[in-house]
Coordinates of C-alpha atoms in Angstrom, one line a residue:
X223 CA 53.4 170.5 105.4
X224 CA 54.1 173.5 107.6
X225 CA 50.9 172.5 110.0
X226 CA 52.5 169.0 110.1
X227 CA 56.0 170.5 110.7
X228 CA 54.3 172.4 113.7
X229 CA 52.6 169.6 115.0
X230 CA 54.4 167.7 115.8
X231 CA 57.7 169.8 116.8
X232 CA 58.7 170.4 120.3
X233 CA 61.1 172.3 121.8
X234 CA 62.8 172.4 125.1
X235 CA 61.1 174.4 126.6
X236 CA 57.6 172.1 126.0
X237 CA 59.9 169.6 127.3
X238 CA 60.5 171.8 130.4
X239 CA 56.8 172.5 131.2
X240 CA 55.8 168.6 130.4
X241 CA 58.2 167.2 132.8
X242 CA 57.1 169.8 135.8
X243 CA 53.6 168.8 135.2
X244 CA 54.5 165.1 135.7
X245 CA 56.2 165.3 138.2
X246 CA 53.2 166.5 140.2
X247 CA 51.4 163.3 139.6
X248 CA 53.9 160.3 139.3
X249 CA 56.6 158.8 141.9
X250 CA 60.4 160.7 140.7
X251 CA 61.6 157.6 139.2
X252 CA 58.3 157.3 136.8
X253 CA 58.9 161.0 136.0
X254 CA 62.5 160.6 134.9
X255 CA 61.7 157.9 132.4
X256 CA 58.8 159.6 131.2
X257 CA 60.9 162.9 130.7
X258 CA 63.5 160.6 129.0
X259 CA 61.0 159.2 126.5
X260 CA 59.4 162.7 125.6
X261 CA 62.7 164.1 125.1
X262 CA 63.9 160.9 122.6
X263 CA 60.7 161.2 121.1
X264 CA 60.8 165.0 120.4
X265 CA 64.5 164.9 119.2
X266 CA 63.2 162.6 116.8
X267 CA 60.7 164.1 115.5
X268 CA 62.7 167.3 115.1
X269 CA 65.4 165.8 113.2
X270 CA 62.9 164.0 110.9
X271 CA 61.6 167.6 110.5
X272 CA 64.4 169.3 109.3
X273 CA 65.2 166.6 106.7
X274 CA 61.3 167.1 105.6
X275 CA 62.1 171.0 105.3
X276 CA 65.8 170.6 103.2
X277 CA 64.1 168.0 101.1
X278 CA 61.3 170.8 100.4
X279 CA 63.2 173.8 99.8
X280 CA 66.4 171.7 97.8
X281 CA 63.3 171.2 95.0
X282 CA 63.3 173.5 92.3
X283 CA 59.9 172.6 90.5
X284 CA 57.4 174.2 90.7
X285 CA 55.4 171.6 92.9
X286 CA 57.7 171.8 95.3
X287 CA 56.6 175.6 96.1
X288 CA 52.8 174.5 95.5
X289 CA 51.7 172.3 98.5
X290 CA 47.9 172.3 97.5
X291 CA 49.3 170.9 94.2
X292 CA 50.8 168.3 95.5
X293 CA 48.9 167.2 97.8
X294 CA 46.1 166.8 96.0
X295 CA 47.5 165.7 92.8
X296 CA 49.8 162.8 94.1
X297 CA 49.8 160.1 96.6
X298 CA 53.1 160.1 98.4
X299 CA 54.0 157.2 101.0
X300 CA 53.1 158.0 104.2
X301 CA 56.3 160.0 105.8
X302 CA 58.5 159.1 108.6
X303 CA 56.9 161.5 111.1
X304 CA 53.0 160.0 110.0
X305 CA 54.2 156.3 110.5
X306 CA 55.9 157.9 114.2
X307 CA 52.6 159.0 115.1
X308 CA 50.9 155.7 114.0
X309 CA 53.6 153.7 115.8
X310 CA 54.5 155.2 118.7
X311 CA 58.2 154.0 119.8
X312 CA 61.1 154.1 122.2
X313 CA 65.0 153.6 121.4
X314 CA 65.8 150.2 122.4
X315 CA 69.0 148.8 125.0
X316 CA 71.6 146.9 123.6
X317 CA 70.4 144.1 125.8
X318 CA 66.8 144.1 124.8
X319 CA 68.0 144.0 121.3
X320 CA 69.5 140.8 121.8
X321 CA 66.4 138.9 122.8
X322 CA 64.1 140.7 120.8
X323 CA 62.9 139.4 117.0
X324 CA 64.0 141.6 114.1
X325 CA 60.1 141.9 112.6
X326 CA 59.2 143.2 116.0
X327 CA 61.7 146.3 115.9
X328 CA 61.1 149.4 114.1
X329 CA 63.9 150.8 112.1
X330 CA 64.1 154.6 111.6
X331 CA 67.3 157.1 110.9
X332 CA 69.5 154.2 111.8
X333 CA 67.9 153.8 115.0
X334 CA 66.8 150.5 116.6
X335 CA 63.1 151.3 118.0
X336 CA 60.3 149.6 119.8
X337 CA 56.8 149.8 119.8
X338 CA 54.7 151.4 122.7
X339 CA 51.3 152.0 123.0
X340 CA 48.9 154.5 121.8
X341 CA 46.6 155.3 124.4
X342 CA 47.4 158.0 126.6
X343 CA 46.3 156.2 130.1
X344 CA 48.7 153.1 129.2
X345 CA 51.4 155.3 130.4
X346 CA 53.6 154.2 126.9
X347 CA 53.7 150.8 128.4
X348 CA 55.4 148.6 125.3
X349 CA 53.5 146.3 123.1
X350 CA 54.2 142.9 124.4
X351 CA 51.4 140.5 123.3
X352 CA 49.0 139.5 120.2
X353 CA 45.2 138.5 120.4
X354 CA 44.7 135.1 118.3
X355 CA 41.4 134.2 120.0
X356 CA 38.8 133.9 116.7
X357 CA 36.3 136.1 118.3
X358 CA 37.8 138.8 119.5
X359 CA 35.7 142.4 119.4
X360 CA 39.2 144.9 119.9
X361 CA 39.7 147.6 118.0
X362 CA 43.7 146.3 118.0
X363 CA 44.9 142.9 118.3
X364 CA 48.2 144.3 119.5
X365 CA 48.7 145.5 122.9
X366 CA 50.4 146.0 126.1
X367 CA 49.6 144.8 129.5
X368 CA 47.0 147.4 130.1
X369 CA 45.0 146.7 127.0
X370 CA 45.3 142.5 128.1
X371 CA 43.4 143.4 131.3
X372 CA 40.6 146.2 129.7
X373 CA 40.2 144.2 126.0
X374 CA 41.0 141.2 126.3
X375 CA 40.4 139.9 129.9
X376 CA 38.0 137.2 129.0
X377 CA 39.9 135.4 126.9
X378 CA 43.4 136.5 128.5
X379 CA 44.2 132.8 127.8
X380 CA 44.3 133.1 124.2
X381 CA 46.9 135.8 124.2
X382 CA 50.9 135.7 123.3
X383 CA 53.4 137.6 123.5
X384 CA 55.2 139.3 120.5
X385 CA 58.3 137.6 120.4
X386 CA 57.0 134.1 120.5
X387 CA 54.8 134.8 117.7
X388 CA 57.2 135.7 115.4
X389 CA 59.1 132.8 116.1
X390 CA 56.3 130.6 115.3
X391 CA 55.4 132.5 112.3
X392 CA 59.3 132.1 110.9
X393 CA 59.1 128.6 111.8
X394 CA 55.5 128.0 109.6
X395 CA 57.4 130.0 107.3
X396 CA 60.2 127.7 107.1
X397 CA 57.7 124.6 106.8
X398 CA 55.1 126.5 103.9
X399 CA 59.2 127.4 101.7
X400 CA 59.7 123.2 102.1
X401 CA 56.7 122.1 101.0
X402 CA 56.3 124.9 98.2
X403 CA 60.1 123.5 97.1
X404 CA 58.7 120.1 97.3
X405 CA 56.3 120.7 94.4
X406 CA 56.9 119.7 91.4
X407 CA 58.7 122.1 88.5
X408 CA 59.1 121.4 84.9
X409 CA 63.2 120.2 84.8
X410 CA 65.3 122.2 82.6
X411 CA 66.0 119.1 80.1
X412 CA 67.4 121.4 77.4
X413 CA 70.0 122.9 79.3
X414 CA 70.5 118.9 80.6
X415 CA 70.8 117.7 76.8
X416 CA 73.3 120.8 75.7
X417 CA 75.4 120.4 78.9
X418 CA 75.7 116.4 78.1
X419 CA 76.7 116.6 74.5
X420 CA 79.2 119.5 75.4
X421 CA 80.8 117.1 78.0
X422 CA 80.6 114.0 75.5
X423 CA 82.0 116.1 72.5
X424 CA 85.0 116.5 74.9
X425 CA 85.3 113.1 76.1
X426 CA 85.2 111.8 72.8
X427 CA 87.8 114.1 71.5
X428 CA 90.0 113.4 74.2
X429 CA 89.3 109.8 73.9
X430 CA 90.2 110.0 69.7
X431 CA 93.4 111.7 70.7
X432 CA 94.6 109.4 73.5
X433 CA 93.6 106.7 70.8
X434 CA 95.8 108.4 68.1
X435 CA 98.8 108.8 70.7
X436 CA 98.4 104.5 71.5
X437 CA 98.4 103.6 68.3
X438 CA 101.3 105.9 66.4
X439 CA 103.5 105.2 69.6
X440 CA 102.5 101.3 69.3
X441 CA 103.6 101.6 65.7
X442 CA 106.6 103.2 66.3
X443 CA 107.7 100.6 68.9
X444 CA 106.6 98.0 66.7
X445 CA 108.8 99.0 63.4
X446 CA 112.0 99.9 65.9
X447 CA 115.0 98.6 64.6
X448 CA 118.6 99.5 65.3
X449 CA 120.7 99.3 61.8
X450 CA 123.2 96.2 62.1
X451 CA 125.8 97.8 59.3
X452 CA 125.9 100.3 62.1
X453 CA 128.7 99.1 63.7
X454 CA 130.1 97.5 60.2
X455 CA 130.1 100.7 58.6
X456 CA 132.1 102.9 61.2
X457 CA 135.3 99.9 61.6
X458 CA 135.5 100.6 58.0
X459 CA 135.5 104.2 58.2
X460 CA 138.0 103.9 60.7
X461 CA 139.9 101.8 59.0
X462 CA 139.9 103.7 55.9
X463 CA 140.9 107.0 57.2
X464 CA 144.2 105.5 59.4
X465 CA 148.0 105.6 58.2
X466 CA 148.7 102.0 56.9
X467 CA 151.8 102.5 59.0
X468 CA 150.2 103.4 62.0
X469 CA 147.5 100.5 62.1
X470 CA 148.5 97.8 64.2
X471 CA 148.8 94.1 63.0
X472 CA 144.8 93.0 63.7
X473 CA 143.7 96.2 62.1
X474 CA 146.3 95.3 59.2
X475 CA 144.8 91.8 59.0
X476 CA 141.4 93.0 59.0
X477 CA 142.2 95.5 56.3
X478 CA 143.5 92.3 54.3
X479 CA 140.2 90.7 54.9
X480 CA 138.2 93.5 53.6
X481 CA 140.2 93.4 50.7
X482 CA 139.2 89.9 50.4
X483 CA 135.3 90.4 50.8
X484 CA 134.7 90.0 54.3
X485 CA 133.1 92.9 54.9
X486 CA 130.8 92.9 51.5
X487 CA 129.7 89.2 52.6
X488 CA 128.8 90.9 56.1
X489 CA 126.4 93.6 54.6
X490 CA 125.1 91.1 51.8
X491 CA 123.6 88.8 54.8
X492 CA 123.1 92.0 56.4
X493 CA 120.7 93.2 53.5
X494 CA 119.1 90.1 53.0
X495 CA 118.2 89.5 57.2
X496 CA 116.4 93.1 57.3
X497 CA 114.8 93.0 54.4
X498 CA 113.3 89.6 55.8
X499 CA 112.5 91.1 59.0
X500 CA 111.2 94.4 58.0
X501 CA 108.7 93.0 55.3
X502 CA 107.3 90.8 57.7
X503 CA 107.2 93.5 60.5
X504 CA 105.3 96.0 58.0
X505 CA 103.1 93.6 56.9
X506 CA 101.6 92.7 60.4
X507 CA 101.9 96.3 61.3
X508 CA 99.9 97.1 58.3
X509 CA 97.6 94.4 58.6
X510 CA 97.2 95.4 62.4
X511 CA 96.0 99.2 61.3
X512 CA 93.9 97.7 58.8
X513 CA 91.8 95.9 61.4
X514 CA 91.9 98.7 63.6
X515 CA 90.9 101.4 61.7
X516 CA 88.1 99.0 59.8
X517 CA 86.8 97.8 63.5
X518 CA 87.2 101.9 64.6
X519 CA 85.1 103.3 61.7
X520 CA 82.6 100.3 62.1
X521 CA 81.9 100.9 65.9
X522 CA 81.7 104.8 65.3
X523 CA 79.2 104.4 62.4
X524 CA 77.2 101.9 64.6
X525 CA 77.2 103.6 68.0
X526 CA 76.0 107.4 65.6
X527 CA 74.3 106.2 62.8
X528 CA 70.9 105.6 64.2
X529 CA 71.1 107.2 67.1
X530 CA 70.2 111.2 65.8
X531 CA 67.5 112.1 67.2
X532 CA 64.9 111.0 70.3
X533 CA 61.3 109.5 70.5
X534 CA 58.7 110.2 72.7
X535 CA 56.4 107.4 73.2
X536 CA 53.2 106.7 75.8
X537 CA 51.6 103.8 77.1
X538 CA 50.2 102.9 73.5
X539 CA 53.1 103.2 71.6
X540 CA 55.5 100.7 74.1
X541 CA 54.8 97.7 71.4
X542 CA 55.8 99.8 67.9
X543 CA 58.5 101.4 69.6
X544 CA 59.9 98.0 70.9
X545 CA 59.9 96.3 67.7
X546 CA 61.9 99.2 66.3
X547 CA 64.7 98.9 68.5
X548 CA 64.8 95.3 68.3
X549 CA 64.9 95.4 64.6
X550 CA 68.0 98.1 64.6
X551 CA 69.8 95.9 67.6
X552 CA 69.0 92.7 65.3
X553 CA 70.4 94.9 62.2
X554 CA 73.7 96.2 64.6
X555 CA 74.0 92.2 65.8
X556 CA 74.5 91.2 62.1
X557 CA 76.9 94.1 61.4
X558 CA 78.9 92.9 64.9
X559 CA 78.7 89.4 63.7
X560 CA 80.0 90.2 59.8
X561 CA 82.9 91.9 61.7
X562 CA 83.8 89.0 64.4
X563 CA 83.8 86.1 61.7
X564 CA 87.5 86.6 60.5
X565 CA 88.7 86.8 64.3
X566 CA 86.7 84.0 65.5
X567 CA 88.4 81.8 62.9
X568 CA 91.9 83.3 64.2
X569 CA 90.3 82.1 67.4
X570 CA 89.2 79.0 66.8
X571 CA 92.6 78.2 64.9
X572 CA 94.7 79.3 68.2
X573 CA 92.4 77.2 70.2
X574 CA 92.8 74.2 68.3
X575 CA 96.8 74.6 68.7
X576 CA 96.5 75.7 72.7
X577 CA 94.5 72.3 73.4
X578 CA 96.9 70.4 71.1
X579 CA 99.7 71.9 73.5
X580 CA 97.6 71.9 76.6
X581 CA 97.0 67.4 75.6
X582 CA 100.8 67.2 75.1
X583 CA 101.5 69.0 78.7
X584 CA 98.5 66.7 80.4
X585 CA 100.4 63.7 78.9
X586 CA 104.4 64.9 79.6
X587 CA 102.6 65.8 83.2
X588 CA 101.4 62.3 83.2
X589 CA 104.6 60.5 82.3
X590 CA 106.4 62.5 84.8
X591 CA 103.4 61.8 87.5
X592 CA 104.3 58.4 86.6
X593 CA 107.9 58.3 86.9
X594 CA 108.0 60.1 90.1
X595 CA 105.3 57.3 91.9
X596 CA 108.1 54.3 90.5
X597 CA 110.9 57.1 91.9
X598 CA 108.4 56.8 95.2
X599 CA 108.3 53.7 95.2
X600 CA 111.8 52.8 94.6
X601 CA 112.5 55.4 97.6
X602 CA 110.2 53.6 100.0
X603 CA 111.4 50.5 98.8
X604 CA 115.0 51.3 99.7
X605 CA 113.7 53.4 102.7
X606 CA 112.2 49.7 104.0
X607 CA 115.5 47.9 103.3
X608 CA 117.8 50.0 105.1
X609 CA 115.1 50.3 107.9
X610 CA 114.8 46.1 108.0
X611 CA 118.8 46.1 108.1
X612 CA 118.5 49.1 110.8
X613 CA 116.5 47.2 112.7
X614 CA 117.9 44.0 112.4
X615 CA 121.7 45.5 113.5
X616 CA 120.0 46.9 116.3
X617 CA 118.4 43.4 117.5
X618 CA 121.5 42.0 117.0
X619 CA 123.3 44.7 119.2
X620 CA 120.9 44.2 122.1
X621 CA 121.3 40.3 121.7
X622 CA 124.8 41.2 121.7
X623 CA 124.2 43.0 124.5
X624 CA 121.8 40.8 126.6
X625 CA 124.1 38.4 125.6
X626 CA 126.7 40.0 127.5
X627 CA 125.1 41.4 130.5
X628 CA 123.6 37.6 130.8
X629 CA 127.4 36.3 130.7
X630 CA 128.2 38.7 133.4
X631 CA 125.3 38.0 135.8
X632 CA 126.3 34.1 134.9
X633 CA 129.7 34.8 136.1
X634 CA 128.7 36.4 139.3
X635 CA 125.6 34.3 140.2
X636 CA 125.3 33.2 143.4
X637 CA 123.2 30.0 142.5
X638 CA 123.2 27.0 140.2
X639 CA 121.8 27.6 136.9
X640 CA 118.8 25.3 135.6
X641 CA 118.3 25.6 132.1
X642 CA 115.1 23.2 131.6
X643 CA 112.2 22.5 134.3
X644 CA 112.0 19.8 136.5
X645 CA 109.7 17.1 135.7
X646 CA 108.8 16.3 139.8
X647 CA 106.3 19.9 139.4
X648 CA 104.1 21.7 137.5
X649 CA 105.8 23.7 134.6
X650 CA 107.1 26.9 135.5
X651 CA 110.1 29.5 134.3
X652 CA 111.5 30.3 137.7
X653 CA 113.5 28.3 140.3
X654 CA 112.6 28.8 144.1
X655 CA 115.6 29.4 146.8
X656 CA 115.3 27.7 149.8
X657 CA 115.8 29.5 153.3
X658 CA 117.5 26.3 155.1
X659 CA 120.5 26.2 153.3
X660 CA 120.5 29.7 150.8
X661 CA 120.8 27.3 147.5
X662 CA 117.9 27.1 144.5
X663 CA 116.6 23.9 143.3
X664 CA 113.6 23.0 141.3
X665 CA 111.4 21.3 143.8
X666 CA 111.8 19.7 147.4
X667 CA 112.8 16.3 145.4
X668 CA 115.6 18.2 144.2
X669 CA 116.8 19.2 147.3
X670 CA 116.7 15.8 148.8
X671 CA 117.0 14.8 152.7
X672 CA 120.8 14.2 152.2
X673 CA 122.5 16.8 154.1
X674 CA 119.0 18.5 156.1
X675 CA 115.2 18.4 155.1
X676 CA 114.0 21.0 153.0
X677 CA 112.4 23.9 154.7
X678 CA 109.1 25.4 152.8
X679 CA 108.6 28.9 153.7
X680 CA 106.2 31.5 152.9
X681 CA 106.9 34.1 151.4
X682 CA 110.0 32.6 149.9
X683 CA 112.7 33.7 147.2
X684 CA 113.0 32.4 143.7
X685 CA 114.9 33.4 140.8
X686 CA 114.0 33.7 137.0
X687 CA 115.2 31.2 134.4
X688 CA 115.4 33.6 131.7
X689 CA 116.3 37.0 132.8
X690 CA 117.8 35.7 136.4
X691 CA 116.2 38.2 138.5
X692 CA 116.3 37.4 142.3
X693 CA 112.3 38.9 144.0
X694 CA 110.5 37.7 147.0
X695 CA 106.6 35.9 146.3
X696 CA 103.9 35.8 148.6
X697 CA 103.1 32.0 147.9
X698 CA 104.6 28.9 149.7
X699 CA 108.4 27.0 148.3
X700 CA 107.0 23.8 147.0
X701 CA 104.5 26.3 144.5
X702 CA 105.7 26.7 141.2
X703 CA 105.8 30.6 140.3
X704 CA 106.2 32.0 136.6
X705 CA 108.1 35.5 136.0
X706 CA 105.2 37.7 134.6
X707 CA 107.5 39.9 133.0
X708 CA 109.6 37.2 131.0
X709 CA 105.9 35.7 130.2
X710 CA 104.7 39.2 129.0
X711 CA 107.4 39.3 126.9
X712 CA 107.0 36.0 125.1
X713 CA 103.4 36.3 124.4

């Protein structure tokens, strides 16, 4: 321990004579790092020295004073200062740290550390790559720069640096985790099967007591009933306990009445309408539990009587097994059946009476179908006659009124009205005017060669028979013309 201790302690004053030997052979800015490494490295090593030396002395067995003993006799892990000199580090930046992987720093005394290298014409240059060609006859496969270019320059190719493979190795390492997880474990059915029943015991309870709660509160409000002496019984009172000199005349006429029986007649009807009521109510109440309690236990016996314990069955045992369970659903059908006979009579009965009322709504829907279409048709026929009888005071207002506007244009007409054709041309509804003399006649016949000739012009002027509208043709006097609109009309 001592020659250990020795070895590898240095003091200042090695420290001193190191870094003026240096600086004889290296530029001033390689001797200053240098100088700084030996002097981390040394501190270390002292300080991992003197906890060595308390641990030592603190013992108080006797091995602790033996060191042959000891060393011979027990197989201690290496110590902090052995694994320094196996792995040669360097105190790391706070920037390096950030971009450096956690398995490539070495942890010592609280201290973050790299790794440098070993040999001493490396100039502690850090360990910065990894060997992974197959073949490779180094003595390390871990190395710095230097150790790349005099091991491992033939297959420099097939060299990576530190960092990136411990990135890879933590991402196979996250890929070899899935699949392990992806293989297939025995499942914990036990805990499955405990943790179910635990969870059904309290649904079931709290299903049985939300049950309970539905059916006393749906008895409760089913037997209700608010006492009708109630009332009765405290206008008596009152009446009993007030001065007969005090009491007003209705309260003295009703005390005559009670007197009389009134009141007793009252409370006998009284007795006789609850005790009606109630009997009736209590019996369908009762009958009501009856049913549900018989239809509770049945479905409770049912759903857990066969149903205590599990089978396991393979490929061979499908047919055995299936006949089983259809034999104890067959057996539970009967049961279900045994139980739904008395309510599918109830069933049946209400059904009969529902289609009874549903053929008497179909027919009163019927009838009333029926009288509305004659209430329809009675409508539409009055909705026609005072339509016809609209229609027919309008026609006779516009006769009325054509017959008016007609007198008016008769009274200032400028011509001589002609009411029927004239047989000397072809028929025709208008009357041509002509230019020699302004007047209308029905042909050049008509006219005559009394007073002048007639004078045929083209276009010439005409008027209508019927509506006495004055236009202007294109065709000669002498042609007979009809009024197309007056002919429109008519056809």
């Amino acid at each position: 321990m001592q020659k250990s201790q020795l070895k590898y302690a240095k003091t200042p004053q090695y420290l001193r004579r190191s870094s003026l030997n240096s600086q004889n052979s290296s530029s001033p800015k390689k001797i200053a790092n240098q100088t700084q490494d030996q002097m981390t490295g040394s501190q270390l090593q002292l300080e991992m020295s003197k906890s060595q030396q308390q641990s030592f002395h603190s013992s108080s067995s006797p091995v602790g004073h033996c060191q042959s003993v000891s060393s011979k006799t027990f197989q201690h892990p290496p110590s902090p200062t052995r694994t320094l000199q196996k792995r040669p580090s360097q105190i790391i930046s706070k920037q390096q740290l950030q971009s450096m992987h956690e398995r490539s720093i070495i942890k010592m005394l609280g201290l973050n550390l790299e790794a440098i290298c070993t040999k001493s014409s490396h100039e502690k240059n850090k360990m910065v790559f990894i060997c992974q060609y197959p073949n490779c006859e180094a003595d390390n496969r871990l190395g710095c720069s230097y150790c790349q270019i005099e091991q491992h320059g033939n297959h420099a190719s097939q060299n990576m640096e530190i960092q990136t493979f411990c990135k890879i190795f933590d991402d196979r390492r996250h890929q070899f985790d899935n699949l392990c997880n992806q293989i297939m474990r025995v499942p914990d059915k036990i805990t499955q099967v405990r943790t179910f029943f635990a969870k059904l015991r309290i649904t079931v309870q709290e299903r049985l007591q939300q049950i309970e709660e539905n059916v006393i509160k749906s008895i409760d409000e089913a037997l209700s009933w608010q006492p009708l002496e109630r009332d009765l019984q405290n206008r008596v009172n009152y009446l009993s306990n007030k001065n007969i000199f005090d009491m007003t005349q209705e309260e003295l006429k009703e005390s005559l009445s009670f007197i009389q029986g009134k009141h007793l007649s009252e409370v006998e009807y009284i007795i006789d309408e609850t005790e009606k009521y109630l009997t009736t109510k209590v019996d369908q109440v009762q009958q009501s539990w009856n049913d549900f309690r018989e239809q509770l236990q049945f479905e409770l016996s049912t759903a857990l009587g066969d149903n205590n314990k599990i089978q396991i069955i393979d490929s061979k045992q499908r047919k055995e097994y299936a006949q089983q369970k259809l034999q104890i659903l067959a057996q539970k059908q009967e049961k279900y059946l045994e139980q739904f006979r008395p309510f599918q009579i109830i069933m049946n009965e209400v059904q009969e009476e529902e289609k009874k009322v549903e053929v008497q709504k179909q027919e009163e829907v019927k009838r009333q179908s029926q009288i509305q279409k004659q209430q329809l048709i009675q409508k539409k026929k009055e909705q026609q006659q005072r339509e016809l009888e609209q229609i027919k005071v309008k026609e006779e207002q516009k006769k009325n009124e054509k017959q008016f506007e007609r007198e008016k244009q008769l009274r200032t007409f400028p011509h001589i009205l002609y009411t029927q054709d004239c047989p000397h041309r072809l028929p025709c509804n208008t009357i041509p005017i002509f230019s020699c003399c302004n007047k209308a006649y029905p042909c050049t016949q008509c006219h005559g060669y009394q007073f002048h000739p007639p004078r045929i012009s083209n276009p010439s002027y005409r008027y209508c028979m019927n509506c006495l509208e004055i236009y202007l043709v294109l065709f000669p006097t002498n042609q007979s013309v009809n009024c197309l609109k007056c002919q429109i009309k008519q056809s």
